[in-house]
Coordinates of N, CA and C in Angstrom, one line a residue:
M1 N 119.1 90.0 106.1 CA 118.6 89.5 104.8 C 119.2 88.1 104.6
Q2 N 118.4 87.2 104.1 CA 118.8 85.9 103.8 C 118.6 85.6 102.3
V3 N 119.6 85.0 101.7 CA 119.4 84.6 100.3 C 119.1 83.2 100.2
V4 N 118.1 82.9 99.4 CA 117.7 81.5 99.2 C 118.6 80.9 98.1
P5 N 119.4 79.9 98.4 CA 120.4 79.5 97.4 C 119.9 79.1 96.1
L6 N 118.7 78.5 96.1 CA 118.2 77.9 94.8 C 117.4 79.0 94.0
G7 N 117.1 80.1 94.6 CA 116.4 81.2 94.0 C 114.9 80.8 93.8
V8 N 114.3 81.4 92.8 CA 112.9 81.2 92.5 C 112.8 80.6 91.1
E9 N 111.9 79.6 91.0 CA 111.7 79.0 89.7 C 110.7 79.8 89.0
D10 N 111.2 80.6 88.0 CA 110.3 81.5 87.3 C 109.3 80.8 86.4
D11 N 109.5 79.5 86.2 CA 108.5 78.8 85.4 C 107.2 78.8 86.2
L12 N 107.2 78.8 87.5 CA 106.0 78.8 88.3 C 105.2 80.1 88.1
F13 N 105.8 81.2 87.6 CA 105.1 82.4 87.5 C 104.9 82.9 86.1
T14 N 105.1 82.0 85.2 CA 105.0 82.4 83.8 C 103.6 82.1 83.2
Q15 N 102.8 81.4 84.0 CA 101.4 81.1 83.5 C 100.5 82.3 83.7
E16 N 99.6 82.5 82.7 CA 98.7 83.6 82.8 C 97.7 83.3 84.0
V17 N 97.5 84.3 84.8 CA 96.6 84.1 85.9 C 95.3 84.9 85.6
L18 N 94.2 84.3 85.6 CA 92.9 84.9 85.4 C 92.4 85.4 86.7
P19 N 92.0 86.7 86.8 CA 91.4 87.2 88.0 C 90.0 86.7 88.3
L20 N 89.8 86.5 89.6 CA 88.4 86.1 90.0 C 87.4 87.2 89.6
D21 N 86.2 86.9 89.4 CA 85.2 87.8 89.1 C 84.5 88.3 90.4
L22 N 85.0 89.3 91.0 CA 84.4 89.8 92.2 C 83.4 90.9 91.8
I23 N 82.2 90.9 92.3 CA 81.1 91.8 91.8 C 80.7 92.7 92.9
D24 N 80.5 94.0 92.6 CA 79.9 94.9 93.5 C 78.5 94.7 93.6
R25 N 78.0 94.3 94.8 CA 76.6 93.9 95.0 C 75.6 95.1 94.7
G26 N 76.1 96.3 94.9 CA 75.2 97.5 94.7 C 75.0 97.8 93.2
T27 N 76.0 97.6 92.4 CA 75.9 97.9 91.0 C 75.8 96.7 90.1
G28 N 76.3 95.6 90.5 CA 76.3 94.4 89.7 C 77.5 94.4 88.8
K29 N 78.4 95.4 88.9 CA 79.6 95.5 88.0 C 80.8 94.7 88.6
L30 N 81.6 94.2 87.7 CA 82.9 93.6 88.2 C 83.8 94.7 88.8
L31 N 84.4 94.4 89.9 CA 85.3 95.4 90.6 C 86.4 95.8 89.6
R32 N 86.9 94.9 88.9 CA 88.1 95.3 88.0 C 87.6 96.2 86.8
E33 N 86.3 96.2 86.5 CA 85.7 97.1 85.5 C 85.3 98.5 86.2
K34 N 84.9 98.4 87.4 CA 84.4 99.6 88.1 C 85.5 100.5 88.6
Y35 N 86.7 99.9 89.0 CA 87.7 100.7 89.6 C 89.0 100.6 88.8
K36 N 89.7 101.8 88.7 CA 91.0 101.9 88.0 C 92.1 101.3 88.9
N37 N 92.0 101.6 90.2 CA 93.0 101.2 91.2 C 92.3 100.3 92.2
I38 N 92.8 99.1 92.4 CA 92.3 98.2 93.4 C 93.4 97.8 94.3
I39 N 93.3 98.2 95.6 CA 94.3 97.9 96.6 C 93.9 96.7 97.4
I40 N 94.7 95.7 97.4 CA 94.4 94.5 98.2 C 95.3 94.4 99.4
S41 N 94.8 94.0 100.5 CA 95.6 93.6 101.7 C 95.0 92.4 102.3
V42 N 95.9 91.4 102.5 CA 95.5 90.1 103.1 C 96.1 90.2 104.5
L43 N 95.3 90.2 105.5 CA 95.8 90.5 106.9 C 95.0 89.8 107.9
E44 N 95.6 89.7 109.1 CA 95.0 89.2 110.3 C 94.4 90.4 111.0
V45 N 93.2 90.3 111.4 CA 92.5 91.5 112.0 C 92.8 91.4 113.5
T46 N 93.9 92.1 113.9 CA 94.3 92.3 115.3 C 94.7 93.7 115.5
N47 N 94.8 94.1 116.8 CA 95.3 95.5 117.1 C 96.7 95.7 116.6
R48 N 97.5 94.6 116.6 CA 98.9 94.7 116.3 C 99.1 95.1 114.8
K49 N 98.1 94.9 114.0 CA 98.2 95.2 112.5 C 97.8 96.7 112.3
N50 N 97.3 97.4 113.2 CA 96.9 98.8 113.1 C 96.0 99.0 111.9
I51 N 94.9 98.3 111.8 CA 94.0 98.4 110.7 C 93.3 99.8 110.8
E52 N 93.1 100.3 112.0 CA 92.5 101.7 112.1 C 93.4 102.7 111.4
G53 N 94.7 102.6 111.7 CA 95.7 103.5 111.0 C 95.6 103.4 109.5
L54 N 95.6 102.1 109.0 CA 95.5 101.9 107.6 C 94.2 102.5 107.0
L55 N 93.1 102.4 107.7 CA 91.8 102.9 107.2 C 91.8 104.5 107.2
K56 N 92.4 105.0 108.3 CA 92.5 106.5 108.4 C 93.3 107.1 107.3
L57 N 94.4 106.4 107.0 CA 95.3 106.9 105.9 C 94.6 106.7 104.5
Y58 N 93.9 105.6 104.3 CA 93.2 105.4 103.1 C 92.1 106.4 102.9
Y59 N 91.2 106.6 103.9 CA 90.1 107.6 103.8 C 90.6 109.0 103.7
S60 N 91.8 109.4 104.3 CA 92.3 110.7 104.2 C 93.0 111.0 102.9
T61 N 93.5 110.0 102.2 CA 94.3 110.3 101.0 C 93.6 110.0 99.7
V62 N 92.7 109.0 99.7 CA 92.1 108.6 98.4 C 90.8 109.5 98.3
K63 N 90.9 110.3 97.2 CA 89.8 111.3 97.0 C 88.9 111.0 95.8
D64 N 89.3 110.0 95.0 CA 88.5 109.8 93.8 C 87.7 108.5 93.9
G65 N 86.7 108.4 93.0 CA 85.9 107.2 93.1 C 86.5 106.0 92.3
G66 N 87.7 106.2 91.7 CA 88.3 105.2 90.9 C 89.2 104.2 91.7
T67 N 89.1 104.3 93.0 CA 90.0 103.4 93.8 C 89.1 102.7 94.9
C68 N 89.5 101.5 95.1 CA 88.8 100.8 96.2 C 89.9 99.9 97.0
L69 N 89.5 99.5 98.2 CA 90.4 98.7 99.0 C 89.6 97.4 99.3
I70 N 90.3 96.3 99.1 CA 89.8 95.0 99.5 C 90.6 94.4 100.6
L71 N 89.9 94.1 101.7 CA 90.6 93.5 102.9 C 90.2 92.1 102.9
K72 N 91.2 91.2 102.8 CA 91.0 89.8 102.9 C 91.5 89.4 104.2
C73 N 90.6 89.0 105.1 CA 90.9 88.7 106.5 C 91.2 87.2 106.6
S74 N 92.4 87.0 107.3 CA 92.8 85.6 107.4 C 92.4 84.9 108.7
N75 N 92.0 85.7 109.7 CA 91.5 85.1 110.9 C 90.0 85.3 111.1
Y76 N 89.3 84.3 110.8 CA 87.8 84.4 110.7 C 87.1 84.7 111.9
S77 N 87.7 84.5 113.1 CA 86.9 84.8 114.3 C 86.8 86.3 114.5
Y78 N 87.6 87.1 113.9 CA 87.5 88.6 114.1 C 86.7 89.3 113.0
Q79 N 86.3 88.6 112.0 CA 85.7 89.2 110.8 C 84.4 90.0 111.2
N80 N 83.6 89.6 112.1 CA 82.4 90.3 112.4 C 82.8 91.7 113.0
R81 N 83.9 91.8 113.5 CA 84.4 93.0 114.1 C 84.9 94.1 113.1
I82 N 85.3 93.6 112.0 CA 86.0 94.6 111.0 C 85.0 95.6 110.5
E83 N 83.7 95.3 110.4 CA 82.7 96.3 110.0 C 82.6 97.4 111.1
D84 N 82.7 97.0 112.3 CA 82.7 98.0 113.4 C 83.9 98.9 113.4
V85 N 85.0 98.3 113.1 CA 86.3 99.1 113.0 C 86.1 100.2 111.9
I86 N 85.6 99.7 110.7 CA 85.4 100.6 109.6 C 84.5 101.8 109.9
E87 N 83.4 101.5 110.5 CA 82.4 102.5 110.9 C 83.0 103.5 112.0
K88 N 83.8 103.0 112.9 CA 84.4 103.8 113.9 C 85.4 104.8 113.3
V89 N 86.2 104.3 112.3 CA 87.2 105.1 111.7 C 86.5 106.1 110.8
K90 N 85.5 105.8 110.1 CA 84.7 106.7 109.3 C 84.2 107.9 110.2
F91 N 83.6 107.5 111.3 CA 83.1 108.5 112.2 C 84.2 109.5 112.7
E92 N 85.4 108.9 113.0 CA 86.5 109.7 113.5 C 87.0 110.6 112.4
V93 N 87.1 110.1 111.2 CA 87.6 110.9 110.0 C 86.6 112.0 109.7
R94 N 85.3 111.6 109.8 CA 84.3 112.6 109.5 C 84.4 113.8 110.5
L95 N 84.6 113.5 111.8 CA 84.7 114.5 112.8 C 86.0 115.4 112.6
S96 N 87.1 114.7 112.4 CA 88.4 115.4 112.4 C 88.7 116.1 111.1
E97 N 88.2 115.6 109.9 CA 88.6 116.1 108.6 C 87.4 116.6 107.8
G98 N 86.2 116.3 108.3 CA 85.0 116.8 107.6 C 84.7 116.0 106.4
I99 N 85.3 114.8 106.2 CA 85.0 114.0 105.0 C 83.7 113.3 105.1
T100 N 82.9 113.4 104.1 CA 81.6 112.7 104.1 C 81.4 111.7 103.0
D101 N 82.3 111.8 102.0 CA 82.2 110.9 100.9 C 83.4 110.0 100.9
F102 N 83.2 108.7 101.4 CA 84.4 107.8 101.6 C 84.6 106.9 100.4
P103 N 85.9 106.6 100.1 CA 86.1 105.6 99.1 C 85.7 104.2 99.5
S104 N 85.4 103.3 98.6 CA 84.9 102.0 98.9 C 85.9 101.1 99.6
V105 N 85.4 100.3 100.6 CA 86.2 99.2 101.2 C 85.3 98.0 101.1
Y106 N 85.9 96.9 100.6 CA 85.2 95.6 100.5 C 85.9 94.7 101.4
I107 N 85.2 93.8 102.1 CA 85.7 92.8 103.0 C 85.5 91.5 102.4
Y108 N 86.5 90.7 102.1 CA 86.4 89.4 101.5 C 86.5 88.4 102.7
K109 N 85.4 87.7 103.0 CA 85.3 86.9 104.1 C 85.5 85.4 103.8
Q110 N 85.4 85.0 102.5 CA 85.3 83.6 102.2 C 86.7 83.0 102.3
I111 N 86.8 81.8 102.7 CA 88.0 81.0 102.7 C 88.3 80.6 101.2
L112 N 89.5 80.9 100.8 CA 89.9 80.6 99.4 C 90.9 79.4 99.5
P113 N 90.7 78.4 98.6 CA 91.7 77.4 98.5 C 93.0 78.0 97.9
V114 N 94.1 77.4 98.3 CA 95.4 77.9 97.9 C 95.5 78.1 96.4
Y115 N 94.9 77.2 95.6 CA 95.1 77.3 94.2 C 94.3 78.5 93.6
L116 N 93.4 79.2 94.3 CA 92.7 80.3 93.8 C 93.3 81.7 94.3
M117 N 94.2 81.6 95.3 CA 94.7 82.8 95.9 C 95.4 83.7 94.8
D118 N 96.1 83.2 93.9 CA 96.7 84.0 92.8 C 95.7 84.7 92.0
S119 N 94.5 84.0 91.7 CA 93.4 84.6 91.0 C 92.8 85.8 91.7
F120 N 92.7 85.6 93.1 CA 92.2 86.7 93.9 C 93.1 87.9 93.9
L121 N 94.4 87.6 94.0 CA 95.4 88.7 94.0 C 95.5 89.4 92.6
A122 N 95.2 88.7 91.6 CA 95.3 89.2 90.2 C 94.2 90.3 90.0
I123 N 93.2 90.4 90.8 CA 92.2 91.5 90.7 C 92.9 92.8 91.0
G124 N 93.8 92.8 91.9 CA 94.4 94.1 92.4 C 95.4 94.7 91.5
T125 N 95.5 96.0 91.6 CA 96.6 96.8 90.9 C 97.7 97.1 91.9
H126 N 97.4 97.0 93.2 CA 98.4 97.3 94.3 C 98.2 96.3 95.4
Y127 N 99.2 96.0 96.1 CA 99.1 95.2 97.3 C 99.7 95.9 98.5
L128 N 98.9 96.0 99.5 CA 99.4 96.7 100.7 C 99.7 95.7 101.8
S129 N 100.9 95.6 102.2 CA 101.4 94.6 103.2 C 101.4 95.3 104.5
M130 N 100.7 94.7 105.5 CA 100.7 95.1 106.9 C 101.8 94.3 107.7
S131 N 102.7 93.6 107.0 CA 103.7 92.8 107.7 C 105.0 93.1 107.1
L132 N 106.0 92.8 107.9 CA 107.4 92.9 107.3 C 108.0 91.5 107.5
A133 N 107.9 90.7 106.5 CA 108.5 89.3 106.4 C 107.8 88.3 107.4
E134 N 106.8 88.7 108.0 CA 106.1 87.8 108.9 C 105.4 86.7 108.0
G135 N 105.8 85.5 108.3 CA 105.2 84.4 107.6 C 105.6 84.4 106.1
W136 N 106.7 85.1 105.8 CA 107.2 85.3 104.4 C 106.4 86.2 103.6
D137 N 105.2 86.6 104.1 CA 104.3 87.5 103.4 C 104.1 87.0 102.0
L138 N 103.7 85.8 101.9 CA 103.5 85.1 100.6 C 102.6 85.9 99.6
P139 N 101.5 86.5 100.1 CA 100.7 87.3 99.1 C 101.5 88.4 98.5
A140 N 102.4 89.1 99.3 CA 103.2 90.2 98.7 C 104.1 89.6 97.6
L141 N 104.7 88.5 97.9 CA 105.6 87.9 96.8 C 104.8 87.5 95.6
E142 N 103.6 87.0 95.8 CA 102.8 86.6 94.6 C 102.4 87.8 93.8
M143 N 102.1 88.9 94.5 CA 101.7 90.2 93.8 C 102.9 90.7 92.9
V144 N 104.1 90.6 93.5 CA 105.3 91.0 92.8 C 105.5 90.1 91.6
A145 N 105.3 88.8 91.7 CA 105.4 87.9 90.6 C 104.3 88.2 89.5
L146 N 103.2 88.7 89.9 CA 102.2 89.1 89.0 C 102.4 90.5 88.3
G147 N 103.5 91.1 88.8 CA 103.9 92.4 88.2 C 103.1 93.6 88.8
K148 N 102.5 93.4 90.0 CA 101.7 94.5 90.6 C 102.6 95.3 91.5
I149 N 102.0 96.5 91.9 CA 102.7 97.4 92.8 C 102.6 97.0 94.2
L150 N 103.7 96.9 94.9 CA 103.8 96.5 96.3 C 104.0 97.7 97.2
V151 N 103.2 97.9 98.2 CA 103.4 98.9 99.2 C 103.6 98.2 100.6
V152 N 104.7 98.5 101.2 CA 105.0 97.9 102.5 C 105.1 98.9 103.5

């Protein structure tokens, strides 16, 4: 553990952050109005991050329609593959557990300018970190600053 001698300037986190208006294309509703719980994860899509394990856990434990998962992929070359991973995991969970009604997963593929990242994160009620201090895990720190629940 390292302590940053100057600490954190809390003035940077006292401004109200307005969430982005992400819309479900199927219903036309804002995600924050459609779901009670919105789990966000900003991650690099690689085998090392165990996205399959994350999705298996999500599909096996989330049973209500009031929760969704938003995956913000940071490496754009792998994004076309994430849909294939989701379908593969759904197939495996369907076979092993008999689940046929899966909670929603949204993939956010657009590049966000740094100044909009806090508005993106403000949509979430929870942040799921697939890293332990890698790259300081800035989105996790931003979610804590926004008063959201952090799952590491």
